[in-house]
Structures are given as structure tokens and as C-alpha cells.
Coordinates of C-alpha atoms and ligand atoms in Angstrom, one line a residue:
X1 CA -54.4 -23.0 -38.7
X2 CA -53.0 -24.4 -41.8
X3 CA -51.3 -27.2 -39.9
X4 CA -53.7 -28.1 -37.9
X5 CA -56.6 -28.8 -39.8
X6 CA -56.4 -30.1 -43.9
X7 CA -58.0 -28.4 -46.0
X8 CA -58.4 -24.7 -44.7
X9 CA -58.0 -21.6 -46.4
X10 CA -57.0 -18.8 -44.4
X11 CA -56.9 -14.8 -45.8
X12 CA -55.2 -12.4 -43.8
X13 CA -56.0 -8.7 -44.1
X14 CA -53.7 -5.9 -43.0
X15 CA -54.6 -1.8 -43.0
X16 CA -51.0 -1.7 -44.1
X17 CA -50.0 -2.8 -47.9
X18 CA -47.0 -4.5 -45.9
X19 CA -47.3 -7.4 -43.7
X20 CA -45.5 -8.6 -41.0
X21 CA -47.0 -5.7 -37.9
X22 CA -44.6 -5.1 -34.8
X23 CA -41.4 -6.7 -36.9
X24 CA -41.7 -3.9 -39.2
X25 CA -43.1 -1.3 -37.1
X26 CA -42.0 -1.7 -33.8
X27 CA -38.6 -3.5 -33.2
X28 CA -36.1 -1.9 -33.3
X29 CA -33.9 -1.7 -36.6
X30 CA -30.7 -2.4 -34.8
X31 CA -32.4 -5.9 -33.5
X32 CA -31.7 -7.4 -37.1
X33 CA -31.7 -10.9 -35.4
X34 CA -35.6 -10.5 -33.6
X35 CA -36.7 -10.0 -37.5
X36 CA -35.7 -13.5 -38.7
X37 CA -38.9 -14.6 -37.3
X38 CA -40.1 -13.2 -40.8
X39 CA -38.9 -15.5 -42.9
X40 CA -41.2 -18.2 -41.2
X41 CA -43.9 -15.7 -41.7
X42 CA -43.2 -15.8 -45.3
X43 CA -43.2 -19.5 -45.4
X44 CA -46.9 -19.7 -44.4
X45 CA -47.7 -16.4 -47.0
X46 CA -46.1 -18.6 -49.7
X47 CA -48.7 -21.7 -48.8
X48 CA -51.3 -22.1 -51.7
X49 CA -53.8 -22.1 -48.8
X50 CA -53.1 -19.1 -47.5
X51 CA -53.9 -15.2 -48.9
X52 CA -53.0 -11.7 -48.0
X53 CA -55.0 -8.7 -48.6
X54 CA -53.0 -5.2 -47.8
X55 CA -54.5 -2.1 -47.5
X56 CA -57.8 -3.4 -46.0
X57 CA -58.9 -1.5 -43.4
X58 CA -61.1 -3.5 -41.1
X59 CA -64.2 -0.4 -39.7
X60 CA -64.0 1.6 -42.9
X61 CA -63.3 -1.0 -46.3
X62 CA -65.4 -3.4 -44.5
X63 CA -67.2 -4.0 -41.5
X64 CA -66.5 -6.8 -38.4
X65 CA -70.3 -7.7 -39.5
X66 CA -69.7 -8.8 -42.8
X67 CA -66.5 -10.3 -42.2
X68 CA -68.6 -12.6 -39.9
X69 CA -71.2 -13.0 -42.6
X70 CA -68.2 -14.1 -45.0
X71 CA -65.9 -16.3 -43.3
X72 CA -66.5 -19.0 -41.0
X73 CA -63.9 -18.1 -38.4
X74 CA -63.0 -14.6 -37.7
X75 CA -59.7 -14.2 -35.8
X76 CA -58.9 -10.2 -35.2
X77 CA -55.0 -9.8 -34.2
X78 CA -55.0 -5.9 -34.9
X79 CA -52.8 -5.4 -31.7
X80 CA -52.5 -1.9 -30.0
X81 CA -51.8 0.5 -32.4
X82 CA -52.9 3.8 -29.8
X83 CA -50.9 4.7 -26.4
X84 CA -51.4 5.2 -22.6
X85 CA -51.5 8.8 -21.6
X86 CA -50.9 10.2 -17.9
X87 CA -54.0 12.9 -18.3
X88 CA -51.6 15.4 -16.1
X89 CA -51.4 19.1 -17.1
X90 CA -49.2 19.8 -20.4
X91 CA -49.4 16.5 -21.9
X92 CA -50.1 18.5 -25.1
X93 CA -47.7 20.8 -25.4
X94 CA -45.3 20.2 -28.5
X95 CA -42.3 18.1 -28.0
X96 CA -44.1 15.5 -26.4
X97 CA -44.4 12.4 -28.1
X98 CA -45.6 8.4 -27.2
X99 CA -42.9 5.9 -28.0
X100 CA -45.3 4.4 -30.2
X101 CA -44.9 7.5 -32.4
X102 CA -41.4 8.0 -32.0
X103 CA -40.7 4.0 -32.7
X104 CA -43.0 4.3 -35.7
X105 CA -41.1 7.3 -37.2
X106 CA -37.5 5.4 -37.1
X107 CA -39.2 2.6 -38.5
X108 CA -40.9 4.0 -41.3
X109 CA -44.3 3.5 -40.8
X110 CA -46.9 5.3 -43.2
X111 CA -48.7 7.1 -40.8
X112 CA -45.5 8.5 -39.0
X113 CA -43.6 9.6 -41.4
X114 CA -44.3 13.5 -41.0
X115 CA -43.3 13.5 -37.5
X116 CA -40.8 15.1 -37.6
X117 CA -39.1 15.0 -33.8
X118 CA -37.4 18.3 -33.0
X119 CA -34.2 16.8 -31.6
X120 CA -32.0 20.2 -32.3
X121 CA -33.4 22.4 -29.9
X122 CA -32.3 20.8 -26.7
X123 CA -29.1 18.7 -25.3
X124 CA -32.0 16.6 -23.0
X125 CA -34.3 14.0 -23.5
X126 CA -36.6 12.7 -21.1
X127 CA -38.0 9.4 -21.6
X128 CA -40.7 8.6 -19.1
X129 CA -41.3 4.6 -18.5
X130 CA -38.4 1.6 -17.8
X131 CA -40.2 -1.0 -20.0
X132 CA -38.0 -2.1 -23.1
X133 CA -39.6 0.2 -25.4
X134 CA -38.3 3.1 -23.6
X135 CA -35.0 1.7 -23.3
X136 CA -35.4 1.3 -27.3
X137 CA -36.2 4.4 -27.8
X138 CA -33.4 5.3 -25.5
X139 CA -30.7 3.5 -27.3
X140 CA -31.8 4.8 -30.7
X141 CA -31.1 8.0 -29.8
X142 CA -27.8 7.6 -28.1
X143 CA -26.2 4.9 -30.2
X144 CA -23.5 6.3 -32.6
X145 CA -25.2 6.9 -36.3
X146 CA -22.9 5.1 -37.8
X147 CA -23.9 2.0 -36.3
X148 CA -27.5 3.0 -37.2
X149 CA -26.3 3.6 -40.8
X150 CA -26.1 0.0 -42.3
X151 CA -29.9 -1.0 -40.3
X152 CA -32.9 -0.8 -41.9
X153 CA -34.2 2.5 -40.3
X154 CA -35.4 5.1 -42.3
X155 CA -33.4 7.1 -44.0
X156 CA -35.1 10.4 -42.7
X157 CA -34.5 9.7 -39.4
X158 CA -31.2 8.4 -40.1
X159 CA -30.2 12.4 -40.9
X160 CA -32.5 13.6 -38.2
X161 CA -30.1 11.4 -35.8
X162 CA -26.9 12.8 -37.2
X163 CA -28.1 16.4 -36.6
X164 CA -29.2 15.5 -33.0
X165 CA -28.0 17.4 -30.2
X166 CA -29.2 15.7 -27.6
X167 CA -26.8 14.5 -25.4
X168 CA -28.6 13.5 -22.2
X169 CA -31.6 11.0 -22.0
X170 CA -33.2 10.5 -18.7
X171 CA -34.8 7.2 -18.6
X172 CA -37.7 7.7 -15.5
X173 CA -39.4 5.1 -13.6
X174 CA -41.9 5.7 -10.9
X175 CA -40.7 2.6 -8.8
X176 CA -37.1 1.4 -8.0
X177 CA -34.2 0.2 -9.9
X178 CA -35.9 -3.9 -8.7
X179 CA -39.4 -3.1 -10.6
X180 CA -38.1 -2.0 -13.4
X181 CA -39.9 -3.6 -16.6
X182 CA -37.0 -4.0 -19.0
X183 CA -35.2 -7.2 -19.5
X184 CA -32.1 -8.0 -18.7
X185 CA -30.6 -8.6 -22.2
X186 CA -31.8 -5.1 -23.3
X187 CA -30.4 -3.4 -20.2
X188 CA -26.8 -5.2 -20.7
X189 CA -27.1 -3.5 -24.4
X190 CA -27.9 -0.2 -23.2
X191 CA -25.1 -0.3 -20.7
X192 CA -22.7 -1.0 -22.9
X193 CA -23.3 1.3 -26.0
X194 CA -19.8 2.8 -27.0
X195 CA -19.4 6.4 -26.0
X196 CA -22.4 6.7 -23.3
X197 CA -21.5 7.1 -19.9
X198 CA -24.1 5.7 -17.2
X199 CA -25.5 7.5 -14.5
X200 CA -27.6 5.8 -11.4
X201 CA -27.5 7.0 -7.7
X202 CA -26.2 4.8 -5.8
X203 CA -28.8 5.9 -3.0
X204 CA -32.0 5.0 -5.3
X205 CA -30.0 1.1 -4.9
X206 CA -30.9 0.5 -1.4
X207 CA -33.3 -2.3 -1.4
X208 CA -35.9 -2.7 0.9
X209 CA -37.4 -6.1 2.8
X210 CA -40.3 -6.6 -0.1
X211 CA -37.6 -5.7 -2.7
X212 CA -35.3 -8.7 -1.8
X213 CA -38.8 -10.9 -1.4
X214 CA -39.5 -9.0 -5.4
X215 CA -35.7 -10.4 -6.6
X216 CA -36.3 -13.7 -4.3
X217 CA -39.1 -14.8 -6.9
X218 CA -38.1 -13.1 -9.9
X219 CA -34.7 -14.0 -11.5
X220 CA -35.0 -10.9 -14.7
X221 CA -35.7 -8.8 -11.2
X222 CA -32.4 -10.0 -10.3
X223 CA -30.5 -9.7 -13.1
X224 CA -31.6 -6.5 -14.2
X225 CA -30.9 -5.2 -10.2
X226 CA -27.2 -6.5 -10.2
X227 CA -26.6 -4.7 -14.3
X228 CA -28.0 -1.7 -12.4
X229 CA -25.6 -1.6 -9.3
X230 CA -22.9 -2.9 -11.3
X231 CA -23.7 -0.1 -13.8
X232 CA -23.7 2.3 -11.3
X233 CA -20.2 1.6 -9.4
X234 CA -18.7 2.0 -12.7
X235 CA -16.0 5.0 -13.1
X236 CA -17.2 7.4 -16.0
X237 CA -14.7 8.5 -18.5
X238 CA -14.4 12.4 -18.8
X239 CA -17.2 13.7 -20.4
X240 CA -15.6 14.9 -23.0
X241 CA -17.9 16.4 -26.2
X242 CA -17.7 13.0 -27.5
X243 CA -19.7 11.3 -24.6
X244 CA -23.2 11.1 -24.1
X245 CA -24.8 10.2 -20.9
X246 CA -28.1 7.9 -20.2
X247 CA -29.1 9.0 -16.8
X248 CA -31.7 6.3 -15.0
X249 CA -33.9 8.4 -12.4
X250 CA -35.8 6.1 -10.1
X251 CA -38.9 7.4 -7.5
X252 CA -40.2 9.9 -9.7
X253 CA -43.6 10.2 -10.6
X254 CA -44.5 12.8 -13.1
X255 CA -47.2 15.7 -12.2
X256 CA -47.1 17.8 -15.3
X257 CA -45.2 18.7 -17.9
X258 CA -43.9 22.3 -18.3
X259 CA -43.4 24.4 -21.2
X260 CA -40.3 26.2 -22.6
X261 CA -39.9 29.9 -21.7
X262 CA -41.6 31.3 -25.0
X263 CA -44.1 28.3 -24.5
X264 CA -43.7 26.9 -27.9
X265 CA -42.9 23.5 -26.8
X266 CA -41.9 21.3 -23.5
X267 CA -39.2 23.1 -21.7
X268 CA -39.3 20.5 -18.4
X269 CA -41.2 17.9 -16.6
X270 CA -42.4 18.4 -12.7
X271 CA -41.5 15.1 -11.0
X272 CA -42.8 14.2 -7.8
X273 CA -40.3 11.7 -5.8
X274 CA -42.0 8.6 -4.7
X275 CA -42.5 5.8 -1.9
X276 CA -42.9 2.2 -2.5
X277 CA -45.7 1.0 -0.3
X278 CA -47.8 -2.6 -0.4
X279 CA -51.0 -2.6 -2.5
X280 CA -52.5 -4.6 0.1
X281 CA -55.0 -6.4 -2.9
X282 CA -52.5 -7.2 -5.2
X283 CA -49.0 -7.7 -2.9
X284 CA -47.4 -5.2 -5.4
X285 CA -44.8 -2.6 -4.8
X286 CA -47.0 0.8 -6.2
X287 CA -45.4 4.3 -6.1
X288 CA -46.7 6.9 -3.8
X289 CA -46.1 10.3 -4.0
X290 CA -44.5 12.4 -0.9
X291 CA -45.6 15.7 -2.3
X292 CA -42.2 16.6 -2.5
X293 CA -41.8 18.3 -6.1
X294 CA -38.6 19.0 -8.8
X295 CA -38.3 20.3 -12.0
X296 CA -36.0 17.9 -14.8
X297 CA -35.5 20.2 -18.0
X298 CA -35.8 18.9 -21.1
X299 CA -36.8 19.9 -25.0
X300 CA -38.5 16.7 -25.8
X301 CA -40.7 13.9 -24.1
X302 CA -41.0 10.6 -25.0
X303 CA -44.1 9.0 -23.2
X304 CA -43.4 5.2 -22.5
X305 CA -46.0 3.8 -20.6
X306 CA -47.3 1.2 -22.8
X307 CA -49.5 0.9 -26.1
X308 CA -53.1 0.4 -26.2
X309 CA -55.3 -0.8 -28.4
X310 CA -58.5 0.2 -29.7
X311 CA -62.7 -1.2 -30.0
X312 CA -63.7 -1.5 -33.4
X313 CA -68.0 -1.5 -34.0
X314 CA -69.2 -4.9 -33.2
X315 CA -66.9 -5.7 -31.0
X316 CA -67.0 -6.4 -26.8
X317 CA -64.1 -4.3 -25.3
X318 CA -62.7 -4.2 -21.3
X319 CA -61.6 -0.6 -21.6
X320 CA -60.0 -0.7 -18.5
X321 CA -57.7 -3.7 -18.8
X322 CA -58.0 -2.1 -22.8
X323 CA -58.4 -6.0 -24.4
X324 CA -61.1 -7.9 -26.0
X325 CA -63.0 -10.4 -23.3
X326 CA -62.3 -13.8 -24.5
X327 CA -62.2 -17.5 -22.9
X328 CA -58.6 -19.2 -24.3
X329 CA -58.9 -16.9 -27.4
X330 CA -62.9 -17.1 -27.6
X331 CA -64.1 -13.4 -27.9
X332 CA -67.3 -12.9 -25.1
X333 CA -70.2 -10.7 -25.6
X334 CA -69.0 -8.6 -22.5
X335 CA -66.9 -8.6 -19.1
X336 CA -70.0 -9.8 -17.5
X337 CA -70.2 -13.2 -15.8
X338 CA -73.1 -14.0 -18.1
X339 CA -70.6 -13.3 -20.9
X340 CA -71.4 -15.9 -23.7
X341 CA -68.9 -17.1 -26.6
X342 CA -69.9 -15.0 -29.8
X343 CA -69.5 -18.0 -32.4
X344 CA -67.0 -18.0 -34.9
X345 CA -64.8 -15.1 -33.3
X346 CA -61.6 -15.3 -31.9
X347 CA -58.7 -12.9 -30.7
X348 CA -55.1 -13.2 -30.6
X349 CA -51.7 -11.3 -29.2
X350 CA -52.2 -7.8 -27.5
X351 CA -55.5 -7.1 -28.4
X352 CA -56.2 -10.5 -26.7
X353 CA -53.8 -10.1 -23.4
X354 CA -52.3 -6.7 -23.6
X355 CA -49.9 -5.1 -24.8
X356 CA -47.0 -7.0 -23.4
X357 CA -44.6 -9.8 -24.0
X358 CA -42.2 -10.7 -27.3
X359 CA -42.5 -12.5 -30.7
X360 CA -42.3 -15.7 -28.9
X361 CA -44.9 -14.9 -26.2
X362 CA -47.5 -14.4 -29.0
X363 CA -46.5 -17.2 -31.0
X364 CA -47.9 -19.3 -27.8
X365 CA -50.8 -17.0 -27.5
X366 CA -51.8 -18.3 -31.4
X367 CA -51.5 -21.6 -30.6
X368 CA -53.9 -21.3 -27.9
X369 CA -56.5 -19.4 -29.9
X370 CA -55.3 -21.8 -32.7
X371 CA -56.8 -24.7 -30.2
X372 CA -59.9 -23.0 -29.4
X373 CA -60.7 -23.0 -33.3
X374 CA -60.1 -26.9 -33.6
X375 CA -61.7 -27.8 -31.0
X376 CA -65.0 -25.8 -31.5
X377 CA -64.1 -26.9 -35.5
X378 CA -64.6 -31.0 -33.9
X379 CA -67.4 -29.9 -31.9
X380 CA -69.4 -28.6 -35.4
X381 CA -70.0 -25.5 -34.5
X382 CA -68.7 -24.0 -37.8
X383 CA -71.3 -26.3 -39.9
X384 CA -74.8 -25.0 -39.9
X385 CA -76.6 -27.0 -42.0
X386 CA -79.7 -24.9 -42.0
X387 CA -77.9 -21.2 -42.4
X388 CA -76.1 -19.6 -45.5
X389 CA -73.0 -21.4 -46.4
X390 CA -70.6 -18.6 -45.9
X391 CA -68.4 -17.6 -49.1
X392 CA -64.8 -16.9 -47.7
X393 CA -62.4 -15.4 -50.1
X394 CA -64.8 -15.1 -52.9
X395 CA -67.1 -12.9 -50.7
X396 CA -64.5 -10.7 -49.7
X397 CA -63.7 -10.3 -53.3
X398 CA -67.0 -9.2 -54.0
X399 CA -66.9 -6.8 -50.6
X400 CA -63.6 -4.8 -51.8
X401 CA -65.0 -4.5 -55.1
X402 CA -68.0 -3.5 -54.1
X403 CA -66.3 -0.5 -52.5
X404 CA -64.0 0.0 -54.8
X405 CA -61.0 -0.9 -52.2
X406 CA -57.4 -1.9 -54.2
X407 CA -56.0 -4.4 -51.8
X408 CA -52.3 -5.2 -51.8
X409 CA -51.8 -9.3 -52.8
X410 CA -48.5 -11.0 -51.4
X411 CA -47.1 -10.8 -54.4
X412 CA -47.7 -6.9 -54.1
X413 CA -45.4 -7.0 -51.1
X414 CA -42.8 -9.0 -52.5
X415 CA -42.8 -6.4 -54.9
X416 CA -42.1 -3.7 -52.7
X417 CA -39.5 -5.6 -50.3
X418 CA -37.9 -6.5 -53.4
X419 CA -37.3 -2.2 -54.4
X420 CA -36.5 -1.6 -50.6
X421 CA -34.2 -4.7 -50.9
X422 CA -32.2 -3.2 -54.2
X423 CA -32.1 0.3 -53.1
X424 CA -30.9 -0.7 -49.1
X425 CA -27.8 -2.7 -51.2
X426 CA -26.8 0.9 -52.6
X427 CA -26.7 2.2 -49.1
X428 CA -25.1 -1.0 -47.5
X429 CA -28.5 -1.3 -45.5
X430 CA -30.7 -4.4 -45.8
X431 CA -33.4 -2.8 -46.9
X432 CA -34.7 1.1 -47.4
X433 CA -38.1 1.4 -46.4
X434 CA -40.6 3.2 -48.2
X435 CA -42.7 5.4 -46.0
X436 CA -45.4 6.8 -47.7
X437 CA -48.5 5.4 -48.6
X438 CA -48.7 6.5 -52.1
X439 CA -45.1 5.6 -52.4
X440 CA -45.6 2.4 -50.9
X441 CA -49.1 1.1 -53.7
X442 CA -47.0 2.4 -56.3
X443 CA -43.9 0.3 -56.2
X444 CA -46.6 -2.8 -54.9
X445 CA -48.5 -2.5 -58.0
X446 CA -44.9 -2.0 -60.5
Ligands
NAP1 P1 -43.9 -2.3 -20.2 O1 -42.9 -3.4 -20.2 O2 -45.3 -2.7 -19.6 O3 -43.4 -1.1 -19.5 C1 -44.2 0.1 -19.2 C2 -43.4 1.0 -18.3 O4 -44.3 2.2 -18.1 C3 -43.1 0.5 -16.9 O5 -41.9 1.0 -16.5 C4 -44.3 1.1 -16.1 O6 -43.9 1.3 -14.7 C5 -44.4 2.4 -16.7 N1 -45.7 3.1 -16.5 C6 -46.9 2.6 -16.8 N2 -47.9 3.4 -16.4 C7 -47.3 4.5 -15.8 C8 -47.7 5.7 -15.2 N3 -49.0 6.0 -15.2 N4 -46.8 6.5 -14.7 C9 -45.5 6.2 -14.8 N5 -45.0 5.1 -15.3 C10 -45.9 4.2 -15.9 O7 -44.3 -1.8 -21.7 P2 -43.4 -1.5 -23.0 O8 -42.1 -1.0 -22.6 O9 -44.3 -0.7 -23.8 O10 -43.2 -2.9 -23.7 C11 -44.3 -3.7 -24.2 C12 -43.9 -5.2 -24.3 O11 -43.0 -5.3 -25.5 C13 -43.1 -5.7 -23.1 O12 -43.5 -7.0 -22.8 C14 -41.7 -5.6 -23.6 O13 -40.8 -6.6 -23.0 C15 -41.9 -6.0 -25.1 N6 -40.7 -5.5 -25.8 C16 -39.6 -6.3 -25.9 C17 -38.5 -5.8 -26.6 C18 -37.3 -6.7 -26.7 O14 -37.4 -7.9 -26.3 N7 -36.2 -6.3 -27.1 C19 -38.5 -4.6 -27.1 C20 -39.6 -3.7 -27.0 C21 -40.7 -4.2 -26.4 P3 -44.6 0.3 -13.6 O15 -43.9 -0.9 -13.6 O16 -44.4 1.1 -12.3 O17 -46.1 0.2 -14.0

């Protein structure tokens, strides 16, 4: 927005007194490389133009309404900060946790700080989903600690890591070893983590007619297929007490999850072992089950099947596909063909497509939205000579104070990643996040 139109101020407000989302949040601390993408991020904080306001929460400091009463353009970019869920028997039981949660914990995010993951109670993980966050979540809890020691994880999970004694994760995927929904890069990492040996049956590699058509059009399909049967041909070192072992489970579909023997947590999932048959509507590969049953024991679940994001008042939502309607970025009144554009709002990333695809995927996905708003901006559709001029920043001023909200400036946040920054050096991390939310307005306003 700043580039592409002279003149425009542009505030961003965050729930969080940090900026900066999914890099913080969500990737992975031993990914220090996908995190650069924050010093560009910085760049446009830094412009004179441009404002951040931490520590806003959009629904409860203020409303969708008067943001679109203050600003001209209203662009929500809130993500998918809530999870799928299976709705199978046990899901509730302790021990089971979303990725989203888990990933939130190692990355010190505010609202997942008291976690607290049992991982001493069992040798087994079970991690339910083949996407890249499960194979994050995978990693982090096989990869040696000492590795993990110099990233920027957080420094409680660092020690719940080292006291771990899990030594099996089963990663499980309802289709075959050709639909998983990792990437190839990710998978190559996993596969060659020092002291994990690799386990994949090598009858779960037979590959049917449709699979070869699947890898014929897909070349990630490929790859990842050929790091799997590669993978799986492998000879295993002894498994001494030293080794840990990632075990990929294709064809299993889980029915319920089933609690320990004094109940008090997850003591095993039921899977049900699965078919690949044609969706004849959309020519996908789904899984059905074969009512054929097993039981995979385990002391803690990690459920990753995807994020999800959430309606706010005001707001059109398509709960089913769980994103905001919207033409190229222009939010619609409903799913309905007679959908019209609500003027002046606009959506962006995985609140606008769902919740896939990488830091580069959404940077395209602004630039779309980022058109929409020029060329509406040509057509005049943001000058209404005859309504209110709208006041921008100095409305929003007026709204926080109004209710008494203490927003986090930029400068607030430079503050704090300057006291993670000093207290990371002692520890030979790059930073050491702070986790709490008291913690966190404390050192922003120091
Ligand atoms: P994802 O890639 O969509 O994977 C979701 C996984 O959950 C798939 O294996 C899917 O299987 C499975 N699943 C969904 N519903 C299920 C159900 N009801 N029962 C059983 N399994 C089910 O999502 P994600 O892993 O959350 O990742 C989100 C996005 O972030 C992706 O685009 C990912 O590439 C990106 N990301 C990238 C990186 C990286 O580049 N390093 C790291 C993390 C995340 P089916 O295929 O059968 O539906």
C-alpha cells in the first residue's frame, strides 16, 4: 500500500504487543533462515507513513464497525488462529493437543505459555496429519536439544525437551505415502535428523494407476514419493538408547481416541486402515474406511489437520471452506451469488484463502488485495463527497482512549526485541522470548 499509492498512511493493529504473526508464532525456531523475511517487515514499520498499534484486540478494544467508520480502507489479515477438530469420541481427553497449541508453546506465544505438554509419561507420540506442520512438530520433538539450544525457542520448552521421553513419533496420514501434504524440503530434513531412525512399510509404497497419474502432474508429489521409498530401503542402525525412531503410518484413519488405563489422559488412538477410491466430483484420491480397526498406543496426541480461522461481528463468513467471501481480496456480504462488494473492506492471507501455503504465497496474496484497493482507489470509491470525511489514526486515538486500551507503538516492540535480543546473547540464542503478557507490556513500555 505504501508503494503503490503516495501519500497514504497505513496503521496496523495486532492483539499481540509483538508484530510480525506466523514468523513469530508459527515457524519453526530451528527455520532461522524463513524469519529473515522480518527484516523487510521492519523496513515498512520504520516508514514515517506507516503505524503499529499492539495489543489491540479487534471485537473487544474496538469494533469492525467503527474501524470502518474510521478509516477509509479496512484490510483484516487476522489469519487462523483456532484448529480443525475430527469430532470422534475422546478428542477431549487430556494429552491431546492441536499443533497450533503445541507450535505456539515452543514458540512462546502469550496465550500458550501454560501448556504445559506432558511429554514424561510416555516413550510415544502420535502425530495425526502429513502436512508440514506436523512434520514441524515432528522434528521438534525428535531433534537433539542441543541443536534446539542456540534457536530462539522458549526457554521452558527448551527444558521440557531435555526431560522428554518420548522416543517414538508416529506421523499418520489417512491417504498414501503420494498424497502426502508436506514438501519435499521439509521431508529431506526430517529424514535426515541425526540420531532418528526411519520407519515406512515398504508395502504402504505400492502405487496404484491414479497414484502414478497423482506424481505424473505433480513434481512435490514426486519428490516427496521417491524421499519416502528411498527413506524406507534404508538400513536402520541398532536401536540403541541413543536412537529415536519417526515411524510414517499411511491408510489410517482415526475413529477415536482412547484413554490410558486409570483414564487420566490419552493412553491410544483406534485407527481404521483405509482405501483410496475416486471422488468422482473432484478426481481426488479420498480415504475410505474398510472397517477394519487397530489400536496405536500412545501418551500424547498432536492433532494436525490444519488451522482455522474465526468470524468476527460484522463480518460475512463461509464456515465451511472457514474464509471470508471476497472477489480478488474484496470482502462480499455473503456466499450467495447476489453477494455484493462491502466498500472499503478487504481480506488478505488465510483468513482470505485458507489456511495454507508459505511466507511467499501470501506475500502474492497482498499484492492482489493490494490491487483491488488501487484500483477501486482510481475508481473514487474511497471519496464521498457528501458523507463524513473519515479520521484515520486520529479516530483511532480517540477510540483506544476512549476505552481506556494501552496499545503497544513500534517503538514498544523494538523495545522488547531489543531485552529478548540482550538476554538470547547470554544464552548464545538469538533472542529469548518473553511469554507472558504482563511480562511482555512491561519490558515494551521500559
Ligand atoms: P496441510 O498442508 O493442509 O496438511 C493437513 C494434513 O491434515 C494433511 O495431511 C491432511 O490429509 C490431514 N487432514 C486434514 N483433515 C483430516 C482429517 N479429517 N482426518 C485425517 N487427516 C486429515 O496443513 P498444515 O500442515 O497445517 O500446513 C498449513 C500450511 O502451512 C501449508 O501450506 C504448509 O505447507 C505451510 N507450512 C509450511 C512450512 C514450511 O514451509 N516449512 C511449515 C509449516 C507450514 P489429506 O491430504 O488427506 O486431507
Amino acid at each position: 500500500m505504501l508503494k503503490g499509492r503516495e501519500g497514504v498512511r497505513v496503521d496496523i493493529i495486532d492483539r499481540l504487543p509483538t508484530p510480525f504473526g506466523l514468523v513469530r508464532s508459527g515457524v519453526a525456531p530451528d527455520h532461522p533462515e524463513t524469519k529473515i523475511v522480518v527484516n523487510q517487515f521492519s523496513r515498512v514499520a520504520a516508514n514515517p507513513r506507516c503505524s503499529f498499534f499492539g495489543n489491540v484486540t479487534l471485537g473487544s478494544d474496538l469494533s469492525l464497525s467503527e474501524l470502518r467508520k474510521t478509516y477509509d480502507v479496512v484490510v483484516l489479515a487476522y489469519g487462523a488462529e483456532s484448529d480443525r477438530s475430527f469430532g470422534i469420541p475422546g478428542e477431549d481427553l487430556r494429552g491431546i493437543h492441536s499443533a497450533r497449541e503445541f507450535v505456539w508453546w515452543y514458540n512462546g506465544h502469550p496465550d500458550m505459555c501454560n501448556l504445559a505438554p506432558d511429554l514424561t509419561n510416555t516413550d510415544s507420540a502420535v502425530v495425526l496429519g502429513q502436512g508440514n506442520v506436523a512434520l514441524d512438530v515432528a522434528r521438534i520433538l525428535l531433534r537433539c536439544t542441543t541443536e534446539l539450544a542456540s534457536t530462539d525457542i522458549a526457554d521452558y520448552a527448551l527444558d521440557a525437551l531435555r526431560s522428554s521421553t518420548i522416543r517414538k513419533v508416529y506421523l499418520v496420514g489417512r491417504r498414501g505415502p503420494v498424497q502426502a501434504a508436506c514438501t519435499a524440503k521439509e521431508l529431506r530434513e526430517i529424514l535426515g535428523l541425526k540420531n532418528v531412525n526411519v520407519y515406512i512399510k515398504e508395502a504402504d509404497l505400492a502405487t496404484s494407476p491414479a497414484d502414478k497419474e497423482e506424481m505424473r502432474n505433480s513434481r512435490i508429489k514426486r519428490r516427496v514419493y521417491e524421499l519416502l521409498s528411498k527413506a524406507a530401503t534404508v538400513h536402520q542402525e541398532n536401536n540403541d538408547n541413543d536412537r529415536k525412531e519417526l515411524h510414517f503410518v499411511f491408510f489410517r484413519k482415526p475413529t477415536k481416541f482412547l484413554p490410558s488405563e486409570d483414564g487420566s489422559t490419552v493412553g491410544a488412538m483406534e485407527l481404521e486402515k483405509t482405501l483410496l477410491k475416486d471422488d468422482g466430483a473432484t478426481g481426488k484420491q479420498v480415504a475410505v474406511g474398510t472397517g477394519e480397526f487397530e489400536e496405536l498406543k500412545c501418551g500424547i496426541v498432536l492433532k494436525s489437520i490444519g488451522y482455522k480461522s474465526l468470524p468476527i461481528e460484522g463480518l460475512s463468513f463461509d464456515k465451511y471452506r472457514g474464509v471470508v467471501p471476497n472477489l480478488r481480496g474484496r470482502v462480499l456480504s455473503s456466499e450467495s451469488e447476489t453477494a455484493t462488494v462491502e466498500p472499503g473492506l478487504y481480506v488478505v492471507g488465510w483468513l482470505k484463502r485458507g489456511p495454507t501455503g508459505i511466507v511467499a504465497t501470501n506475500l502474492h496474496c497482498a499484492e492482489e488485495t493490494v490491487d483491488s484497493i488501487l484500483e477501486d482507489d482510481r475508481k473514487g470509491l474511497f471519496t464521498d463527497p457528501s458523507g463524513p470525511k473519515r479520521q484515520g489514526r486520529r479516530g483511532l486515538l480517540e477510540i483506544l482512549e476512549q476505552k481506556n486500551a494501552r496499545y503497544v507503538p513500534f517503538d514498544g516492540w523494538e523495545k522488547i526485541d531489543t531485552k529478548e535480543k540482550a538476554d538470547g546473547e547470554l544464552k548464545n540464542k538469538p533472542r529469548e522470548k518473553i511469554t507472558r503478557w504482563n511480562e511482555l507490556l512491561e519490558a515494551a513500555r521500559e
